[in-house]
Tab-separated table of C-alpha atoms in Angstrom:
chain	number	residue	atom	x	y	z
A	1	UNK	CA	-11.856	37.608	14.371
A	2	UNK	CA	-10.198	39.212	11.468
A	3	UNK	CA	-8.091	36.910	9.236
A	4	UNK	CA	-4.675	39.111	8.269
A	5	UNK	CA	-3.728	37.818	4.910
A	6	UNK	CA	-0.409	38.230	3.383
A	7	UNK	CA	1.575	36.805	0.822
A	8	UNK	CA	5.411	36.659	0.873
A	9	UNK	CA	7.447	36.614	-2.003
A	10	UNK	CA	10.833	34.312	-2.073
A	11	UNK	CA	13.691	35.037	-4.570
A	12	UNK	CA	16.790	33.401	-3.122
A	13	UNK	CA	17.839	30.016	-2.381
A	14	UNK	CA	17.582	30.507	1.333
A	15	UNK	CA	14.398	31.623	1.555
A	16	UNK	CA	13.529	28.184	-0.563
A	17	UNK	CA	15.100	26.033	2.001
A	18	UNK	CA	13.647	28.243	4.867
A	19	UNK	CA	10.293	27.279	4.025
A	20	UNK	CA	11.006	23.709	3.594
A	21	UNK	CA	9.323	22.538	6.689
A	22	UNK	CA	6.267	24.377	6.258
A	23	UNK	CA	5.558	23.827	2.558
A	24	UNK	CA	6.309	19.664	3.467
A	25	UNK	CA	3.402	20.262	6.115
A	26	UNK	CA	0.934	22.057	3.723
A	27	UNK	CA	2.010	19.358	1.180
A	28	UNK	CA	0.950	16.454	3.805
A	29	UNK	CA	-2.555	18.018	3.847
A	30	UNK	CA	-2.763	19.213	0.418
A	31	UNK	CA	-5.405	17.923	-2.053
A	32	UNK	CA	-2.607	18.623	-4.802
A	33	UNK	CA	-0.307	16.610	-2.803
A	34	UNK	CA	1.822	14.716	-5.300
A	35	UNK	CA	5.724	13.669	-5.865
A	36	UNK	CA	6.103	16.327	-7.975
A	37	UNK	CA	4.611	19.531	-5.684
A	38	UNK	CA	7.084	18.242	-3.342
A	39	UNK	CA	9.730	20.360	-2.004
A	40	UNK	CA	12.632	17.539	-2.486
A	41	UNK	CA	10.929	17.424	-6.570
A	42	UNK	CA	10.973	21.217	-6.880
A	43	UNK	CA	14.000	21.985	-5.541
A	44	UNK	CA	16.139	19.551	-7.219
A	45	UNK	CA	14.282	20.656	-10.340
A	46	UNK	CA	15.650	24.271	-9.552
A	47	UNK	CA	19.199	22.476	-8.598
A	48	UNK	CA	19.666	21.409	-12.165
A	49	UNK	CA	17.431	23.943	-14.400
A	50	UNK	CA	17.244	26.725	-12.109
A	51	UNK	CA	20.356	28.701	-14.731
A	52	UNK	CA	17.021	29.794	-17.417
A	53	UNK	CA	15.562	32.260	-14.897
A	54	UNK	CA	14.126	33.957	-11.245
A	55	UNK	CA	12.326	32.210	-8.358
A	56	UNK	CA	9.476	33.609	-7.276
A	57	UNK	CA	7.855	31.324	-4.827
A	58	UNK	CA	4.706	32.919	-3.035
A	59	UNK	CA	4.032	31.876	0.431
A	60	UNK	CA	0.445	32.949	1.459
A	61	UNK	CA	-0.324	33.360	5.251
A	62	UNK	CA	-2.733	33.730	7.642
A	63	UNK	CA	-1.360	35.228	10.216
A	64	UNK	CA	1.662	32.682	11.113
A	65	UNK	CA	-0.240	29.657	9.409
A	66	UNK	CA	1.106	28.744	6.026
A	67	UNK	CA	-2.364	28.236	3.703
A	68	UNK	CA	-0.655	28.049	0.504
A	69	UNK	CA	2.384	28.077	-1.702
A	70	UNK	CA	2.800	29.485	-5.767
A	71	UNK	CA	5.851	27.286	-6.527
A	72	UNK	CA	6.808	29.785	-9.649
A	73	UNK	CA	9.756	30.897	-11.445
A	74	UNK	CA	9.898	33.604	-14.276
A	75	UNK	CA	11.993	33.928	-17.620
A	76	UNK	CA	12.554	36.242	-20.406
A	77	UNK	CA	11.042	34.338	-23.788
A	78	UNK	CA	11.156	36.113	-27.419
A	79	UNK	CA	8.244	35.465	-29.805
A	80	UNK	CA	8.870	35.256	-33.563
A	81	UNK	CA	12.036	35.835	-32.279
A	82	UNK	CA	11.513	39.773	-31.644
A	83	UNK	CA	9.432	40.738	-28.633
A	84	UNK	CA	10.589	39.740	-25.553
A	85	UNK	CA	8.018	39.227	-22.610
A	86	UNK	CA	7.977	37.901	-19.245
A	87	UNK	CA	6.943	34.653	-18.859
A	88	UNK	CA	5.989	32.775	-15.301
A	89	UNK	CA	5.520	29.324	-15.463
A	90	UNK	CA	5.426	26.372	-12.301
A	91	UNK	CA	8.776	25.141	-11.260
A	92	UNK	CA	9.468	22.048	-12.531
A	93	UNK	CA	7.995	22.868	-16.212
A	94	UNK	CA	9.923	24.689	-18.908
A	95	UNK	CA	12.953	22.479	-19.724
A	96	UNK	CA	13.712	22.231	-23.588
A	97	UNK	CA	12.286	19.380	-25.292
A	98	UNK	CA	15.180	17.076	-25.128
A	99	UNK	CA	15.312	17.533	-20.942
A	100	UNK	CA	11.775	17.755	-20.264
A	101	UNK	CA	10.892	15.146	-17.108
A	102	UNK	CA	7.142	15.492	-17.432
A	103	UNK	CA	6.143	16.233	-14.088
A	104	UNK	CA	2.533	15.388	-13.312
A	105	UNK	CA	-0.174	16.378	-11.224
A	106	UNK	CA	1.281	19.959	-10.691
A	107	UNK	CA	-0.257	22.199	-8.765
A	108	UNK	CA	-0.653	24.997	-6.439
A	109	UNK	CA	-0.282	23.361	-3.042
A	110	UNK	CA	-3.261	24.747	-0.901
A	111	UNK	CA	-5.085	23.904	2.703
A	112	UNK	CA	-7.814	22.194	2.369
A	113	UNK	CA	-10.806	24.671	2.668
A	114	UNK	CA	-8.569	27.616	2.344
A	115	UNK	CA	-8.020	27.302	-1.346
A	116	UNK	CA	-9.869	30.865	-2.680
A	117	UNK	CA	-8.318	32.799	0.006
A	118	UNK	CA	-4.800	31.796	-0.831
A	119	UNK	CA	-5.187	31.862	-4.386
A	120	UNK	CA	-6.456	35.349	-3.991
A	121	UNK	CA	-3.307	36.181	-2.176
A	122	UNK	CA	-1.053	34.886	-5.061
A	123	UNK	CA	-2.852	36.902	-7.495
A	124	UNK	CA	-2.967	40.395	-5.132
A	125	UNK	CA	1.146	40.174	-4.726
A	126	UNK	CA	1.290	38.856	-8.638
A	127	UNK	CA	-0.615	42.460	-9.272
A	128	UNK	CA	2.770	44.166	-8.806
A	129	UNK	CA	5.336	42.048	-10.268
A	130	UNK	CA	6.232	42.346	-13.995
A	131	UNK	CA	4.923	39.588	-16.119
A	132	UNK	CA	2.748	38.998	-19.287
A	133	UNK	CA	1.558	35.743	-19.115
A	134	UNK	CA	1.563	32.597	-16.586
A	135	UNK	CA	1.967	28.987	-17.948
A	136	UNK	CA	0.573	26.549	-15.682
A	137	UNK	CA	1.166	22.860	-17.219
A	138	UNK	CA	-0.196	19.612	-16.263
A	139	UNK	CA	-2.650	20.585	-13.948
A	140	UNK	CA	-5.117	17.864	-12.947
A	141	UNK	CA	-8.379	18.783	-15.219
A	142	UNK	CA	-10.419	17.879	-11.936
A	143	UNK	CA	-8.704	20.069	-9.576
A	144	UNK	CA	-10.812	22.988	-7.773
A	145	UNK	CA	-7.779	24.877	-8.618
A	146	UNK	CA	-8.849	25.331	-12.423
A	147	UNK	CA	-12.470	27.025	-11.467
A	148	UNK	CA	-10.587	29.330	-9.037
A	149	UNK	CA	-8.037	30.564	-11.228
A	150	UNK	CA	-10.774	30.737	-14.076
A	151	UNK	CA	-12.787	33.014	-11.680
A	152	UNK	CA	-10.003	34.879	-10.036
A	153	UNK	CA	-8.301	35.561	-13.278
A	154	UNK	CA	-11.810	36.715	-14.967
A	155	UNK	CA	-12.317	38.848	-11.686
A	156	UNK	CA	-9.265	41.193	-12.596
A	157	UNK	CA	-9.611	41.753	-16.295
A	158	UNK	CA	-6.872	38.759	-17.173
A	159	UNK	CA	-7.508	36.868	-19.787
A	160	UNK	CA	-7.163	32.899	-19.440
A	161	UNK	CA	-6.992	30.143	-22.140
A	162	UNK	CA	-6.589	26.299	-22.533
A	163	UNK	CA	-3.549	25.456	-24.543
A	164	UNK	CA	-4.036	21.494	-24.223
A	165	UNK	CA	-4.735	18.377	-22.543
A	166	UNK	CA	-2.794	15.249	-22.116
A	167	UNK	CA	-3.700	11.951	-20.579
A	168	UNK	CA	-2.441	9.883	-17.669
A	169	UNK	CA	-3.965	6.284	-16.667
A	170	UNK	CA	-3.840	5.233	-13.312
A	171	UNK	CA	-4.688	1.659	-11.577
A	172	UNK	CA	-7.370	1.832	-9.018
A	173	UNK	CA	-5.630	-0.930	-6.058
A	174	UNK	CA	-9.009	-3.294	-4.449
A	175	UNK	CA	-7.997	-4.897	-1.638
A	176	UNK	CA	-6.317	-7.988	-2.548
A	177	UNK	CA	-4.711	-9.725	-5.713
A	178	UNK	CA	-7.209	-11.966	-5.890
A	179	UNK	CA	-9.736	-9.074	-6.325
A	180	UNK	CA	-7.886	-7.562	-8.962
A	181	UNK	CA	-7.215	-9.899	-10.966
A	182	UNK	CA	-10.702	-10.675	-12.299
A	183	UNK	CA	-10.925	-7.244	-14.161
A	184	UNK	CA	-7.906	-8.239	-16.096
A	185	UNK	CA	-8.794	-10.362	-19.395
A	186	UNK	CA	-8.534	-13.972	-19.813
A	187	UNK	CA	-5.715	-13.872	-22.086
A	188	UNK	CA	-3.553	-11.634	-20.140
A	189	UNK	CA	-4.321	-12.898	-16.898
A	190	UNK	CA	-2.998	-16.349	-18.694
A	191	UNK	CA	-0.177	-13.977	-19.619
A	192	UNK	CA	0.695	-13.473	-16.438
A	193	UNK	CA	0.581	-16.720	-14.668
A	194	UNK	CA	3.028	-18.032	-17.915
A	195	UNK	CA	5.542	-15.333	-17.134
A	196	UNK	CA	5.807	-15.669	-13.768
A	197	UNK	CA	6.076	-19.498	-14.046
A	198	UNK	CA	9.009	-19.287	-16.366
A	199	UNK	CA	10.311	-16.355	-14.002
A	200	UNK	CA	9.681	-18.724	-11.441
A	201	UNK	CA	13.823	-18.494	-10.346
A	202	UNK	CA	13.949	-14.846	-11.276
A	203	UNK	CA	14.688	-12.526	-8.083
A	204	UNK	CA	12.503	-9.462	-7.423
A	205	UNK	CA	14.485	-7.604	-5.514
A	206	UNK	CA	14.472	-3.947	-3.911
A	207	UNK	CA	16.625	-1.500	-3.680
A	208	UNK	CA	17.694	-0.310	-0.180
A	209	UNK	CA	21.057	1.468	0.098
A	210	UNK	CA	22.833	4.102	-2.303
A	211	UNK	CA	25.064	1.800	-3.236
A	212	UNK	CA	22.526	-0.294	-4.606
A	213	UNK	CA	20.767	2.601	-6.033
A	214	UNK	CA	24.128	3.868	-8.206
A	215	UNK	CA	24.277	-0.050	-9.693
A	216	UNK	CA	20.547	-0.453	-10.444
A	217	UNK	CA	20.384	2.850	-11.704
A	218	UNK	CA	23.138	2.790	-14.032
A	219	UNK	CA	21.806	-0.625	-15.447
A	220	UNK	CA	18.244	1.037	-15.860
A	221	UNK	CA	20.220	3.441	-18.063
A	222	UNK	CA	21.578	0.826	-19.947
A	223	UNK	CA	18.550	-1.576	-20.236
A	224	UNK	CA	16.054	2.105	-21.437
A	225	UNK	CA	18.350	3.128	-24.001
A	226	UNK	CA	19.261	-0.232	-25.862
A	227	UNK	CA	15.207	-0.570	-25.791
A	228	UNK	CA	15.181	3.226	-27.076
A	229	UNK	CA	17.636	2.676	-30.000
A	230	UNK	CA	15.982	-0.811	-30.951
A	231	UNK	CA	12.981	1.378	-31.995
A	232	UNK	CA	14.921	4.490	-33.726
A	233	UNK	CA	14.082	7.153	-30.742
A	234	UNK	CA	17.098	8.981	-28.483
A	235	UNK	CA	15.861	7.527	-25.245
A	236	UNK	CA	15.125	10.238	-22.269
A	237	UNK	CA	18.620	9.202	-20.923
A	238	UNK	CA	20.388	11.054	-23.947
A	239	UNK	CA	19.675	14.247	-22.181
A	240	UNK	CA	22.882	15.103	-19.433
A	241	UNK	CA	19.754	17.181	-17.465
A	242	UNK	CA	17.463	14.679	-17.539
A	243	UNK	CA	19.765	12.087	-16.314
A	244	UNK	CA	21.518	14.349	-13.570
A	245	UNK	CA	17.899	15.076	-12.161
A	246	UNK	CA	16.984	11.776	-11.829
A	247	UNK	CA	20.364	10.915	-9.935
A	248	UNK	CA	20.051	13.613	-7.633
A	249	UNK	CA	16.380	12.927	-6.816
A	250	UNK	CA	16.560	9.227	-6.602
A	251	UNK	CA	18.909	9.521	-3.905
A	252	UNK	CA	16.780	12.251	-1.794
A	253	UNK	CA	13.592	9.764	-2.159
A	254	UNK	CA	15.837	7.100	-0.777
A	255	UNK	CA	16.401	8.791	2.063
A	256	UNK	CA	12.970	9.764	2.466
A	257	UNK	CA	11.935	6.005	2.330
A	258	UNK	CA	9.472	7.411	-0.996
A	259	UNK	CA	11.721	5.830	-3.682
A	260	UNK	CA	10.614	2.808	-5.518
A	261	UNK	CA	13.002	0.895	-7.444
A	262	UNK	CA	11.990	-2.758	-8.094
A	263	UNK	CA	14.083	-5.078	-10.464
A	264	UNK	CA	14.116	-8.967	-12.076
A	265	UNK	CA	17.466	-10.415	-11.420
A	266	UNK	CA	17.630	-14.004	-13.418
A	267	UNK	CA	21.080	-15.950	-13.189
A	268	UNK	CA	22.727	-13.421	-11.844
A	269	UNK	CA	21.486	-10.403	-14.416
A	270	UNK	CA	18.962	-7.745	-13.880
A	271	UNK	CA	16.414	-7.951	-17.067
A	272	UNK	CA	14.181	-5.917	-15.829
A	273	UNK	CA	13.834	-2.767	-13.593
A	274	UNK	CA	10.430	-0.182	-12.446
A	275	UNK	CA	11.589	3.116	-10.980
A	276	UNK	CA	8.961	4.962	-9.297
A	277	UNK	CA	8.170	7.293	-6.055
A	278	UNK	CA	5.608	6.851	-3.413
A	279	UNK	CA	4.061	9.844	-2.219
A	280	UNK	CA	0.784	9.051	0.551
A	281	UNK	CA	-1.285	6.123	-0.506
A	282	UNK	CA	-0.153	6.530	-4.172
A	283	UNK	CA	2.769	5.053	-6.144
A	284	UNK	CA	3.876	6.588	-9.128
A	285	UNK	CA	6.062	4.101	-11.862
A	286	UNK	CA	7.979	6.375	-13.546
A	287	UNK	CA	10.611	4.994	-16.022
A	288	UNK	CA	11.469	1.474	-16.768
A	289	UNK	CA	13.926	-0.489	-18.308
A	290	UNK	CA	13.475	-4.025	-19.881
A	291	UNK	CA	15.465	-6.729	-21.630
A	292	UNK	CA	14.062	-8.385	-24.596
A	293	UNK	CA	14.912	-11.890	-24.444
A	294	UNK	CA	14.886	-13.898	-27.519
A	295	UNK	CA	11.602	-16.188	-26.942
A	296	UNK	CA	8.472	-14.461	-27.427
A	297	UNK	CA	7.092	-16.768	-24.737
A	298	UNK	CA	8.631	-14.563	-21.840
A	299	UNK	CA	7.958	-10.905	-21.050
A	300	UNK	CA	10.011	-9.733	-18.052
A	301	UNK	CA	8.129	-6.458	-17.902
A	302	UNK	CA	4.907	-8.534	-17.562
A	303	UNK	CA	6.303	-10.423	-14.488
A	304	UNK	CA	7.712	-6.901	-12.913
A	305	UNK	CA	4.912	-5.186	-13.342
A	306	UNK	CA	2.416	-7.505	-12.066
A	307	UNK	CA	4.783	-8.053	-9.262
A	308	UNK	CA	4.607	-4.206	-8.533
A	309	UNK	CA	1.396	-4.296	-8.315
A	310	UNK	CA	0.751	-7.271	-6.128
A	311	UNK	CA	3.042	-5.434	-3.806
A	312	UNK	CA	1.414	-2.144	-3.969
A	313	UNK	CA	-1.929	-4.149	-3.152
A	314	UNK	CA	-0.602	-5.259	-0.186
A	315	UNK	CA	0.924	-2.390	1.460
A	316	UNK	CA	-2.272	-0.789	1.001
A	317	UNK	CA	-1.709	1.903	-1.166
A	318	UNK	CA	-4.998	3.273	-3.201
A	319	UNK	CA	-3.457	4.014	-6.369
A	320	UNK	CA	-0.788	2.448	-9.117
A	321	UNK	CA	-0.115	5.576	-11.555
A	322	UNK	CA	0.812	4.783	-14.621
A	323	UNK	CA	1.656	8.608	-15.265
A	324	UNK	CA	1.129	10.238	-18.531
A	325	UNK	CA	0.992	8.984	-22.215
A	326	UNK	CA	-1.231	6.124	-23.994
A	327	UNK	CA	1.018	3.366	-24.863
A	328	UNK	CA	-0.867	0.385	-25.642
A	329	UNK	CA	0.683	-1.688	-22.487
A	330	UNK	CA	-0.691	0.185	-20.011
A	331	UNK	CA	-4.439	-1.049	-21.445
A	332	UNK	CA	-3.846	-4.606	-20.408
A	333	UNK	CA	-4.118	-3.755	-16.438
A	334	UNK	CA	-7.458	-2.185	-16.959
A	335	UNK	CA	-6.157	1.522	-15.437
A	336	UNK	CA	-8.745	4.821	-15.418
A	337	UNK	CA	-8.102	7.817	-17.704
A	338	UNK	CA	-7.662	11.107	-16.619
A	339	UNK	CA	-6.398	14.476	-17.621
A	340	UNK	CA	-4.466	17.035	-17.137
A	341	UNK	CA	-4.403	20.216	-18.113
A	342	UNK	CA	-2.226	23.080	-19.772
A	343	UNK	CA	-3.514	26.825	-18.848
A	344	UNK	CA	-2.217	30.507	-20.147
A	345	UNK	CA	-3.741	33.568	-18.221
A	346	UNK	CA	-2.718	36.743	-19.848
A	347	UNK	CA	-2.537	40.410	-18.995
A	348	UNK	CA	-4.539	42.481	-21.135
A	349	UNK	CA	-3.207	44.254	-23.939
C-alpha cells in the first residue's frame, strides 16, 4: 500500500484551534511530549506574543492520520541593522529578553516511528515558502530529532549550525521516600528533617479552584520579586508579558487538572509557594516564591520542596524537573544533567 504524504500549512487562528484535537493526540504519543509542545502552551504563547509575526504551523499527514506537527511562526529580523531576512523560529521562542519564559524541551511533536517521514514533509512544503534561516531553541540534545534535521537539512544543500547549549537538571523519582532519601547527603538530609520539624504547624496546601489560583498567584508575585530585589535583579515578574502568560496559562492547566501550585501557609501566611505543570509521568517546577525569615535555622523552600517531592513520589510520577539553569540549590537533591540544544539551518547563499 502506498503511503500519500502531505503536509498542510496553517496561517490563521482557526486553523490553530481546528487542529487542537489532533495535535493533543499526537502530543499524548509523542516522544517530545512536554508542557511546553502542548497546544494549551503554544497557543497561549501566540495569545500574548503572537503581534511580532506569521503562523505557520505544518501539519504532516498520512492520508487522514496526523504523524506530525512544525509548531512555527516567521518574522522579519534586520542584521547590523540593514538587511532584513526572514526568520522562522518554534512558537513559544523569540520574546525579547525581558519577556522571555524559557520554554523547555521544545520540539517537533512526531509519531513514534514516523519521525523521518514527517520531518521530510516539513522540509518538502518549507521548500516553497520564503525564509533564510530556522531557529530551533532548546531542543533536547538527545532527541532523534537533531540527527534527522542534521541529515535532512545536509540532504538539500542547507546549511545547519549549533549556536549553544544550556543545561537543565532533573530528579529521577525511585519508588518511595524512603528510597530517595539515601542519595541525599547527611547534612542535608539533617536539613530536611530540622525544617520540617520547625514547619511542623506549617500547612502545605494545594491549590484547587480559580479563586484560589488568582490569591496564590498574586502572592507568588509578591513573595519572587521582594526575593528578586533583595539580590539587585528585576525579577521575571517585571515583564507585563511574562506575567500575563503565566495568568492565562495557569488557569488553562487548572482546568486541565496539569497545574501544580503547592504553598507553606504558617499562622495564617503563605511563606512559601512551587508553581509547576504536570504533563504524563513528569512534573515540571517552574517558578517559586519564598520568604526569608529572620533565623537562619529555617528554610521554607527546603520544607516545600522536599514536600513536592515526597508527593510526586507517591503519585508515581518518573520525573521531578528542575528545568533549566545551574543554581547551586538544585545540587542538594542529587538531580541528572542534561542539555538542550540551540540549532540554525540556513539556506545557501
Amino acid at each position: 500500500m502506498t503511503m500519500k504524504i502531505r503536509s498542510e500549512l496553517i496561517t490563521d487562528l482557526k486553523g490553530f484551534i481546528e487542529i487542537r484535537p489532533k495535535w493533543e493526540n499526537l502530543h499524548r504519543e509523542s516522544e517530545s511530549r512536554s508542557i511546553s509542545t502542548s497546544w494549551a502552551w503554544m497557543w497561549t504563547w501566540w495569545e500574548v506574543f503572537g503581534d511580532e509575526g506569521e503562523l505557520i504551523i505544518i501539519s504532516i499527514y498520512d492520508d487522514d492520520e496526523l504523524i506530525g506537527v512544525a509548531p512555527l511562526w516567521r518574522r522579519r529580523v534586520k542584521r547590523f541593522g540593514l538587511i532584513s531576512t526572514f526568520q522562522i523560529k518554534l512558537l513559544a521562542t523569540g520574546e525579547k529578553g525581558k519577556d522571555e519564559i524559557c520554554s523547555d524541551y521544545l520540539n517537533l511533536i512526531l509519531r513514534r516511528g514516523r519521525e523521518e517521514e514527517a520531518i521530510k514533509g516539513m522540509f518538502d512544503l518549507l521548500q516553497d515558502e520564503r525564509w533564510d534561516e530556522i531557529v530551533i531553541e532548546a531542543l533536547e540534545a538527545g532527541s532523534g530529532t537533531v540527527e534527522l534535521l542534521k541529515r535532512m537539512a545536509s540532504d538539500r544543500r542547507l546549511k545547519m549550525e549549533e549556536l549553544g547549549r544550556m543545561s537543565g537538571f532533573y530528579v529521577e523519582l525511585p519508588e518511595s521516600w524512603e528510597d530517595y532519601l539515601p542519595r541525599l547527603s547527611q547534612s542535608f538530609r539533617k536539613k530536611i528533617k530540622r525544617n520540617r520539624r520547625e514547619l511542623t504547624e506549617a500547612l502545605f496546601r494545594a491549590v484547587k479552584t480559580h479563586s484560589e489560583l488568582e490569591t496564590t498567584f498574586g502572592r507568588l508575585i509578591e513573595l519572587h520579586q521582594e526575593r528578586m530585589r533583595s539580590l539587585g535583579k528585576p525579577g521575571a515578574f517585571s515583564s507585563e508579558r511574562f506575567t500575563e502568560f503565566h495568568r492565562l496559562i495557569s488557569h488553562r492547566m487548572l482546568d486541565e487538572g496539569k497545574l501544580y501550585m503547592r504553598s507553606l501557609e504558617l499562622n495564617g501566611e503563605t511563606i512559601a509557594i512551587n508553581y509547576g505543570f504536570k504533563e504524563g509521568d513528569v512534573l515540571y517546577l517552574y517558578q517559586s516564591g519564598i520568604r526569608s525569615l529572620r533565623t537562619n535555622r529555617i528554610s521554607p523552600g527546603i520544607a516545600l520542596e522536599s514536600f513536592c517531592i515526597e508527593e510526586a513520589i507517591r503519585a508515581g510520577l518518573r520525573r521531578y524537573d528542575l528545568m533549566r539553569g545551574d543554581e547551586g540549590y538544585k545540587f542538594h537533591w542529587r538531580p541528572v544533567k542534561h542539555e538542550m540544544v540551540n540549532l540554525k539551518i540556513r539556506r545557501g547563499r
